[in-house]
XYZ file of C-alpha atoms in Angstrom:
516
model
C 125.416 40.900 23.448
C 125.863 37.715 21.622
C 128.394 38.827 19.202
C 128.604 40.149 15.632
C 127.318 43.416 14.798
C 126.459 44.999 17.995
C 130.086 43.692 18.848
C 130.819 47.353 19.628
C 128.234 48.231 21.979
C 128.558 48.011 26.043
C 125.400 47.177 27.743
C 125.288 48.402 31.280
C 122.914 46.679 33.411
C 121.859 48.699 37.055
C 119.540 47.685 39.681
C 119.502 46.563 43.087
C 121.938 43.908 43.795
C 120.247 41.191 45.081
C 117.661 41.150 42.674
C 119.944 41.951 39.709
C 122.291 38.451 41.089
C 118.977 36.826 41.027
C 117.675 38.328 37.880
C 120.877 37.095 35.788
C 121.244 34.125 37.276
C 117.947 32.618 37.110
C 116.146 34.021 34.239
C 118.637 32.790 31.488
C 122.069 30.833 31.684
C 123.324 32.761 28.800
C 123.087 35.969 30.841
C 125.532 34.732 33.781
C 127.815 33.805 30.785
C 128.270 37.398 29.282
C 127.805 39.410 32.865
C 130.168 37.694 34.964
C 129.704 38.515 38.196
C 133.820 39.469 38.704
C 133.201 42.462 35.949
C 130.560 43.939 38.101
C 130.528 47.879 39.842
C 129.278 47.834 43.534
C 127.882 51.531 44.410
C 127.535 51.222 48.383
C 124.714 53.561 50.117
C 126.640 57.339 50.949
C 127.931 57.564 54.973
C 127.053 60.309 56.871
C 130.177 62.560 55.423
C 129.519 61.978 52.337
C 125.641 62.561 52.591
C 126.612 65.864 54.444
C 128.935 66.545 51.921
C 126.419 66.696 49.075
C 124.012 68.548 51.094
C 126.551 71.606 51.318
C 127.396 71.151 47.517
C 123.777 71.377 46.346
C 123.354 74.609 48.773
C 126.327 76.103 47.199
C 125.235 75.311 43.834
C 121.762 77.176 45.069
C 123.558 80.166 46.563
C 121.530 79.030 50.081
C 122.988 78.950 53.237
C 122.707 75.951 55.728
C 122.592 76.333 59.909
C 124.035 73.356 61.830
C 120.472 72.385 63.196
C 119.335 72.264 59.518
C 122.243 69.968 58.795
C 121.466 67.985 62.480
C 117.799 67.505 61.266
C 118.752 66.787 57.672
C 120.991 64.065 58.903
C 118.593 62.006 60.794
C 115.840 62.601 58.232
C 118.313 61.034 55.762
C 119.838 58.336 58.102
C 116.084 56.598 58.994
C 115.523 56.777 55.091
C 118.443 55.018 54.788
C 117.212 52.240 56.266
C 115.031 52.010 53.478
C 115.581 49.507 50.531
C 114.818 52.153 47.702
C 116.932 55.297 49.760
C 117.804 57.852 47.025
C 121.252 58.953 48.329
C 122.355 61.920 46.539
C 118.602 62.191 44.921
C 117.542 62.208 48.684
C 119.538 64.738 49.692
C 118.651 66.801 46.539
C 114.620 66.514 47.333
C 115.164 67.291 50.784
C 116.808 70.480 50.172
C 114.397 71.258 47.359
C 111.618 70.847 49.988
C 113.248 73.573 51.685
C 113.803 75.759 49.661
C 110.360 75.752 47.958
C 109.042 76.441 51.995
C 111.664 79.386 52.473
C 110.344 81.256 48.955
C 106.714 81.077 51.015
C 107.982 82.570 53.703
C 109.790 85.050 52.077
C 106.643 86.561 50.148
C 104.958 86.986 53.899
C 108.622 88.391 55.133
C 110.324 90.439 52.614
C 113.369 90.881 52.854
C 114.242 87.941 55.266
C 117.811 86.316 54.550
C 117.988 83.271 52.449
C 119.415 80.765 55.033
C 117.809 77.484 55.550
C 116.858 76.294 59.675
C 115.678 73.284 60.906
C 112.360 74.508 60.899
C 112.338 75.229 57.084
C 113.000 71.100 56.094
C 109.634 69.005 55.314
C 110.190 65.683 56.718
C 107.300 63.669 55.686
C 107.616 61.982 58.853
C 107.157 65.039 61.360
C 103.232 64.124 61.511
C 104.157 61.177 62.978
C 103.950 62.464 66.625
C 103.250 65.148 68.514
C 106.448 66.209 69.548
C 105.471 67.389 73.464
C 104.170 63.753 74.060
C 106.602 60.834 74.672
C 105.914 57.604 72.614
C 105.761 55.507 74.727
C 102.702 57.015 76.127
C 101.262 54.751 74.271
C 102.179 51.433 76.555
C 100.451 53.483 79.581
C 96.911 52.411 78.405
C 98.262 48.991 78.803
C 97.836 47.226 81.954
C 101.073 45.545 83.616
C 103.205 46.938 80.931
C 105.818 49.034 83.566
C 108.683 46.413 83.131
C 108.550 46.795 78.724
C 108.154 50.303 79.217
C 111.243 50.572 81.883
C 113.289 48.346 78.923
C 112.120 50.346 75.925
C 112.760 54.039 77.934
C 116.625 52.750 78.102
C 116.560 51.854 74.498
C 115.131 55.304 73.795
C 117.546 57.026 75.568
C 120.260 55.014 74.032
C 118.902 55.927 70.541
C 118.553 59.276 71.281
C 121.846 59.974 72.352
C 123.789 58.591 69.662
C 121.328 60.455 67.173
C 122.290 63.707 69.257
C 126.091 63.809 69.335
C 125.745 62.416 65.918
C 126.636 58.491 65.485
C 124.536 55.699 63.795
C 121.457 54.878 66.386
C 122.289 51.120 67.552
C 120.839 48.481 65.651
C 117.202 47.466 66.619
C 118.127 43.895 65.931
C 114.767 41.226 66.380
C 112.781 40.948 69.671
C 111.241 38.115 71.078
C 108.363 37.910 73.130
C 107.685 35.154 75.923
C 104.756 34.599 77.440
C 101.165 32.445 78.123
C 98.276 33.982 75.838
C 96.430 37.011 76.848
C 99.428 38.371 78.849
C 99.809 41.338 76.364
C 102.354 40.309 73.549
C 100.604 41.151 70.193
C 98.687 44.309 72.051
C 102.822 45.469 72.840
C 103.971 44.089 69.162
C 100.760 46.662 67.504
C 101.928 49.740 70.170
C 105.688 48.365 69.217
C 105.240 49.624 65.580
C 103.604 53.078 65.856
C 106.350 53.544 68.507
C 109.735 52.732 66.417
C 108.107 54.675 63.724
C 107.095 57.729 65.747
C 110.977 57.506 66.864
C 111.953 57.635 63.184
C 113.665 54.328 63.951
C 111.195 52.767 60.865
C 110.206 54.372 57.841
C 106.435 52.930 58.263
C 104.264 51.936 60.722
C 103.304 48.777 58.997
C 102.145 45.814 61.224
C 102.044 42.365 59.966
C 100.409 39.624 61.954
C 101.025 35.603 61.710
C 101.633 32.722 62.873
C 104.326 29.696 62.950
C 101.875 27.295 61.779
C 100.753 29.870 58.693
C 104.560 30.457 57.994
C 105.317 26.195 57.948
C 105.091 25.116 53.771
C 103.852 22.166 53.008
C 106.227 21.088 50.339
C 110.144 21.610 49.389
C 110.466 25.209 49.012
C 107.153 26.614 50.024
C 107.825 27.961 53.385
C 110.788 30.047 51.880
C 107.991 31.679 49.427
C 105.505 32.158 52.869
C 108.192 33.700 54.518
C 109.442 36.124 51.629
C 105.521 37.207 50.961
C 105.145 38.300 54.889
C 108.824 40.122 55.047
C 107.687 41.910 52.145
C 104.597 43.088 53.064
C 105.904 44.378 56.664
C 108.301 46.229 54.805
C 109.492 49.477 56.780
C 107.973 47.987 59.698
C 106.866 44.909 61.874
C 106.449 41.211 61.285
C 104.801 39.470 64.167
C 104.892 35.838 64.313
C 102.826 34.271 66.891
C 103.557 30.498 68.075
C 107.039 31.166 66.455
C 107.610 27.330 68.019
C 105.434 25.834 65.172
C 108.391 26.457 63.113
C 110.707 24.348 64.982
C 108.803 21.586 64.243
C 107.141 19.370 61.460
C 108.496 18.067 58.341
C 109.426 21.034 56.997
C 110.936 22.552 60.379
C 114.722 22.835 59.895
C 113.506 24.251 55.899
C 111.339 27.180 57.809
C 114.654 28.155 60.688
C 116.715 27.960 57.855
C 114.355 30.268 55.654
C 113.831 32.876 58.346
C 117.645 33.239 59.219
C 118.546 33.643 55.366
C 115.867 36.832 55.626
C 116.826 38.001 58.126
C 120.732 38.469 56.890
C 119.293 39.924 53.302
C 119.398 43.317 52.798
C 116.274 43.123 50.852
C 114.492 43.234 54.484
C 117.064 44.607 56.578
C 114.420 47.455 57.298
C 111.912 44.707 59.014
C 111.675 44.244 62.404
C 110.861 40.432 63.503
C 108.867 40.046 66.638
C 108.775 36.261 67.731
C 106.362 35.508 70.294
C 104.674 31.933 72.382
C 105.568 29.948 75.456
C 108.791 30.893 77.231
C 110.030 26.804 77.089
C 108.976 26.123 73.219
C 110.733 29.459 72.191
C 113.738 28.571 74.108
C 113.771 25.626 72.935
C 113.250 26.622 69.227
C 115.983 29.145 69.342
C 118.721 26.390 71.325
C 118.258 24.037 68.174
C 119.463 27.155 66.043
C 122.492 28.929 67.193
C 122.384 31.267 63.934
C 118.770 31.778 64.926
C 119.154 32.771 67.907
C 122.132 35.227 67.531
C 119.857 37.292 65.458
C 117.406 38.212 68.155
C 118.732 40.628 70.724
C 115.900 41.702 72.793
C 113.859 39.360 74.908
C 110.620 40.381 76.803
C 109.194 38.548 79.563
C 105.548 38.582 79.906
C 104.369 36.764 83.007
C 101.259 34.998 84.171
C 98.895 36.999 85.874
C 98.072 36.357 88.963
C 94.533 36.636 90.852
C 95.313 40.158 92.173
C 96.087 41.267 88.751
C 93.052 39.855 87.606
C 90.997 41.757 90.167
C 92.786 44.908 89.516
C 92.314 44.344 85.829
C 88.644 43.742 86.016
C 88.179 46.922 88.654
C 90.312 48.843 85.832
C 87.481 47.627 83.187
C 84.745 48.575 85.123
C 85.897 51.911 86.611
C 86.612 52.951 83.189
C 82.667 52.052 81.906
C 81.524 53.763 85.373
C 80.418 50.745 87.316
C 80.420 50.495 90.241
C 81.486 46.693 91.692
C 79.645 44.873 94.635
C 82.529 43.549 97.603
C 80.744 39.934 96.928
C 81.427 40.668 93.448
C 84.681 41.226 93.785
C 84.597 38.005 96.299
C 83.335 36.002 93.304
C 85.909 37.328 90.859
C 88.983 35.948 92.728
C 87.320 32.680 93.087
C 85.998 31.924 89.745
C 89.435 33.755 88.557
C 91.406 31.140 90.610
C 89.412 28.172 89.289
C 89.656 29.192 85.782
C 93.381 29.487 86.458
C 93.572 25.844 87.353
C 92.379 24.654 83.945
C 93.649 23.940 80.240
C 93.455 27.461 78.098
C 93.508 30.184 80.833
C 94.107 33.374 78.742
C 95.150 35.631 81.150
C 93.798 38.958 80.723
C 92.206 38.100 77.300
C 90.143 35.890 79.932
C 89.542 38.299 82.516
C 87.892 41.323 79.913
C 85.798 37.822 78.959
C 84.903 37.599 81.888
C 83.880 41.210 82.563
C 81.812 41.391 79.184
C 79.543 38.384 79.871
C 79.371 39.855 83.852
C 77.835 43.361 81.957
C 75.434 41.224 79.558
C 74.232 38.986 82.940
C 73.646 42.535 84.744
C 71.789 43.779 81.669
C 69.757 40.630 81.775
C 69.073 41.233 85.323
C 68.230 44.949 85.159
C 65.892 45.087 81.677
C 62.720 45.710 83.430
C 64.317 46.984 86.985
C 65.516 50.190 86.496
C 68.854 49.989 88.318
C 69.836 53.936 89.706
C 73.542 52.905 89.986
C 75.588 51.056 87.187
C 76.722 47.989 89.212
C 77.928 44.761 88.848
C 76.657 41.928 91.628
C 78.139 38.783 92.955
C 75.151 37.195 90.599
C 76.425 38.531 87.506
C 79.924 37.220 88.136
C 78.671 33.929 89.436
C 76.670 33.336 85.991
C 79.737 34.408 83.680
C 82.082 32.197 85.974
C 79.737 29.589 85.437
C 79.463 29.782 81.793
C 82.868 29.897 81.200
C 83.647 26.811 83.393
C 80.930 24.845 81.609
C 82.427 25.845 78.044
C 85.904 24.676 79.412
C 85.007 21.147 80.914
C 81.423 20.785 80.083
C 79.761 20.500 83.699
C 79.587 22.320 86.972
C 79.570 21.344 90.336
C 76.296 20.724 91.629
C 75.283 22.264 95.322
C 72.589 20.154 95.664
C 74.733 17.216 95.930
C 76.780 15.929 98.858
C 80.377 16.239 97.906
C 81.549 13.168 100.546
C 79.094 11.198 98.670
C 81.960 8.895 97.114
C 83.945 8.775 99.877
C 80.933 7.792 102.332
C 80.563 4.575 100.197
C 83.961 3.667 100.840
C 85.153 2.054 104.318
C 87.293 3.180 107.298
C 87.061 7.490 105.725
C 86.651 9.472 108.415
C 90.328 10.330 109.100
C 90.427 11.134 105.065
C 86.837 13.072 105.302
C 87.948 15.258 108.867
C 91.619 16.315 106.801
C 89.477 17.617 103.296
C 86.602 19.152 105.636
C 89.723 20.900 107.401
C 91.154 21.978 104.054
C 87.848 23.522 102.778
C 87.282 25.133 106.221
C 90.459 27.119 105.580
C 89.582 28.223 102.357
C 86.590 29.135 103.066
C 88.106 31.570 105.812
C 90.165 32.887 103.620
C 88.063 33.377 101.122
C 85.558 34.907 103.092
C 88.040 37.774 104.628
C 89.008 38.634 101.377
C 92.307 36.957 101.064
C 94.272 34.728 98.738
C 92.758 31.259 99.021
C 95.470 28.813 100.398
C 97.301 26.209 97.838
C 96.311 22.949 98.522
C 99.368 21.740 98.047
C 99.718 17.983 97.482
C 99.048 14.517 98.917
C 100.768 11.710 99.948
C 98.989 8.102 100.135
C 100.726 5.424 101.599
C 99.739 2.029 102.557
C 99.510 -1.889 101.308
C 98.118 -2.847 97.650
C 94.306 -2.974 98.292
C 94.044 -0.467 101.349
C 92.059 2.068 99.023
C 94.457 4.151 97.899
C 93.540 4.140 94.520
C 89.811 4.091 95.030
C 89.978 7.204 97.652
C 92.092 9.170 94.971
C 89.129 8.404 92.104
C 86.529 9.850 95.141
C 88.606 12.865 96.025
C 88.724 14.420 92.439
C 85.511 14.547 92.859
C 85.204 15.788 96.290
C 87.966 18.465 95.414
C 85.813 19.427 92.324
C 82.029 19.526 94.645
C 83.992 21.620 96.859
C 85.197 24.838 94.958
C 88.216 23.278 95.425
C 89.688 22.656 91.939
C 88.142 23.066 88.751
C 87.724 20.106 87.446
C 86.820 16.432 88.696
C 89.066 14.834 86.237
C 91.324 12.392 87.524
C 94.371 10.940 85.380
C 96.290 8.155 86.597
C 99.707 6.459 85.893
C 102.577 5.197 87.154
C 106.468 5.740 88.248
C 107.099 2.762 85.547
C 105.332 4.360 83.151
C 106.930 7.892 83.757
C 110.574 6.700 83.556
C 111.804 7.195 80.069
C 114.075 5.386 78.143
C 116.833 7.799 77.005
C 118.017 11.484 79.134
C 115.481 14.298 78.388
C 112.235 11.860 77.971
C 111.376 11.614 81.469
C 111.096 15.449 81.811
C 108.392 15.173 78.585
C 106.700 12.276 79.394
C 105.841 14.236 83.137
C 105.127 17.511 81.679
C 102.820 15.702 79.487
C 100.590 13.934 82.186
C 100.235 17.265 83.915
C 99.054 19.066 81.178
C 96.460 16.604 80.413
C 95.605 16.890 84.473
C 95.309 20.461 84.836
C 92.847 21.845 87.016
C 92.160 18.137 88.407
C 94.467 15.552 90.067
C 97.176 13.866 88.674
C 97.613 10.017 90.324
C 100.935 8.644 90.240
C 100.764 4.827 91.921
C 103.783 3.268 92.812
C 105.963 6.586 92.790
């Protein structure tokens, strides 16, 4: 290659383009000097003619005979291999009709005499274990709970997929997904079932599910997040890369180095066969993807996975408990929606990822209780509940209500509180209706306090966090005050922040704002 006497020799380098560009260009400089990249040969993957084309030469060469179903099947086999990085083309095509072949000569020992011509039934797809074919896929989302909305979407994409594969065009691309939602609302449970279903639709070559996060994918020096991203495409080769808290990339140092990383993967054909799943909190994703126009454009389907509300909750938790055989007590179910609703209020509600919590400690409380009572029916009492509602508020804000003491204690010390006392006591009156006829408990909406500096304002809104929180009435008796000054911002967009802010730090207690 360098000259003199192997001057009349042609070396021909082959391999996969990307990694031959890289190859040449960054293991030696001398190598990009005698391989200019003008002098090379691009050999682009065979179309569907062509592949069909080769498939009826090799049976002619064989003296076989080939059935339009076999050449249907044969297709799609060969178009979802395709999609790998190391397809074979015309090597493919050759296997695949060897394959055949080998399982018509078996049947023709049993048959004698049967006529050499190849069906659909005679091809060995490697992938044809991958489902029973009388069951639908997407069976698999019915063990989920609120899942009939993705299913709806996905049956529409099915269908769409299908078709084309039937009257014989290129199923539309897959593209990247992205998943929106609070935590324990069912995005990585979907993301696992969203693998084993693209594969079983021989829409991926594997089944492969790779799990993590924005914060695990974020370097922490120049370059490094390009190598975390490469090593986690590469392993979820053929099938899915989940990336939970996707947000965490849109921030940090290193931010604009990690959108910039996973766009540039995303266009390589290296891991054109990956499917990215993005998935956190509807407003940071949005946000993430509207700093990043060329991120954005590369995700096409969005999910929406909503908050659950109490009567999901309840319904979930019957659902748990119906499917272990117990039987649930009406108090029970009383003291579900409550301690559900109060657990909603507060920092880190997980959704159903809380709720199956919630039903686990509720069977270890009953266990406790029934040890050395035999119990004839398996059922869960407003006691167990209570206990696991209790422990998980305690583990959440470190202290519980206590019954034993008068909630209007705080307020009684103040002066002139009876009008304040007779509105709360009507409040909790009405909640307590409605919580004892089995309804939704009434919002509590919001108050206003208006008066001169030094009329107790302040004072009664310290004493009613805490008269809220003996109550049952929120979840917490933290209090967090501020002001209208201190919650106008400086510049357009900081205001919205700087009030989002205080009312995450006041969830499931009482946000004061004086001088609004």
């Amino acid at each position: 290659v360098q000259g003199g006497a192997s001057d009349d020799i042609a070396v021909l380098l082959l391999g996969y383009e990307e990694q031959m560009i890289r190859m040449i260009n960054e293991s030696n400089p001398g190598l990009a000097r005698r391989f200019p990249k003008e002098h090379a040969f691009y050999f682009d993957d065979y179309e569907d003619s062509e592949l069909l084309a080769i498939l009826d030469l090799y049976a002619k060469k064989q003296e076989v005979e080939v059935t339009m179903d076999f050449r249907e099947k044969a297709l799609n086999i060969l178009r979802t291999q395709r999609k790998q990085s190391n397809f074979g083309n015309a090597g493919a095509v050759e296997l695949l009709l060897k394959g055949a072949m080998q399982r018509v000569s078996g049947r023709l020992t049993l048959a004698d005499g049967s006529s050499f011509t190849l069906n659909s039934d005679d091809i060995v797809d490697l992938g044809s274990s991958r489902t029973d074919k009388k069951k639908d896929p997407l069976d698999k989302l019915d063990k989920l709970y609120r899942m009939e909305k993705v299913k709806q979407k996905l049956e529409r994409m099915k269908m769409n997929w299908e078709v084309a594969r039937r009257e014989g065009f290129d199923e539309p691309d897959i593209g990247h997904m992205v998943f929106m939602g609070s935590p324990g609302t069912g995005k990585t449970t979907v993301a696992r079932a969203m693998s084993g279903i693209l594969y079983s639709l021989s829409l991926k070559s594997s089944n492969v599910f790779v799990e993590t996060s924005g914060l695990e994918l974020t370097g922490e020096y120049v370059g490094q997040t390009k190598t975390k991203i490469a090593y986690f495409l590469k392993k979820a080769k053929g099938g899915v890369l989940f990336i939970d808290e996707a947000y965490s990339l849109d921030g940090g140092q290193y931010g604009k180095e990690a959108r910039e990383a996973l766009v540039a993967a995303m266009t390589s054909k290296d891991f054109s066969d990956v499917l990215i799943i993005i998935a956190g909190y509807s407003s940071e994703i949005n946000k993430m993807l509207g700093s990043n126009s060329g991120l954005k454009s590369r995700f096409t389907t969005f999910f929406e996975f909503p908050d659950w509300e109490v009567d999901n909750c309840l319904a979930f938790f019957s659902m748990c408990a119906e499917k272990e055989r117990f039987a649930v007590d009406t108090d029970a179910l009383d003291e579900i929606r409550d301690g559900c609703q109060r657990l909603k209020q507060l920092k880190g509600w997980g959704n159903g990822r809380d709720v199956k919590h919630l039903f686990t400690q509720s069977k270890e409380n009953r266990a406790e209780r029934v040890y050395k009572d035999f119990e004839p029916v398996r059922k869960i009492v407003r006691f167990d509940v209570k206990a696991a509602v209790n422990s998980m508020l305690q583990a959440r804000i470190g202290k519980l209500s206590d019954p034993e003491v008068d909630p209007f204690a705080e307020v009684d010390k103040l002066f002139r509180m009876e009008e304040v006392k007779a509105k709360i006591l009507k409040l909790q009156k009405t909640w307590s209706l409605e919580r004892s006829e089995g309804n939704n408990t009434p919002s509590l909406g919001h108050f206003c306090f208006t008066g001169s500096p030094g009329c107790g304002k302040t004072t009664v809104a310290r004493a009613i966090a805490k008269v809220l929180f003996g109550l049952e009435l929120k979840a917490s008796d933290k209090i967090i005050e501020t002001s209208a000054m201190e919650l106008i911002a400086e510049y357009t967009g900081q205001t919205k922040k700087k009030v989002e802010r205080q009312l995450q730090d006041a969830k499931g207690g009482v946000l004061f704002i004086d001088e609004a």
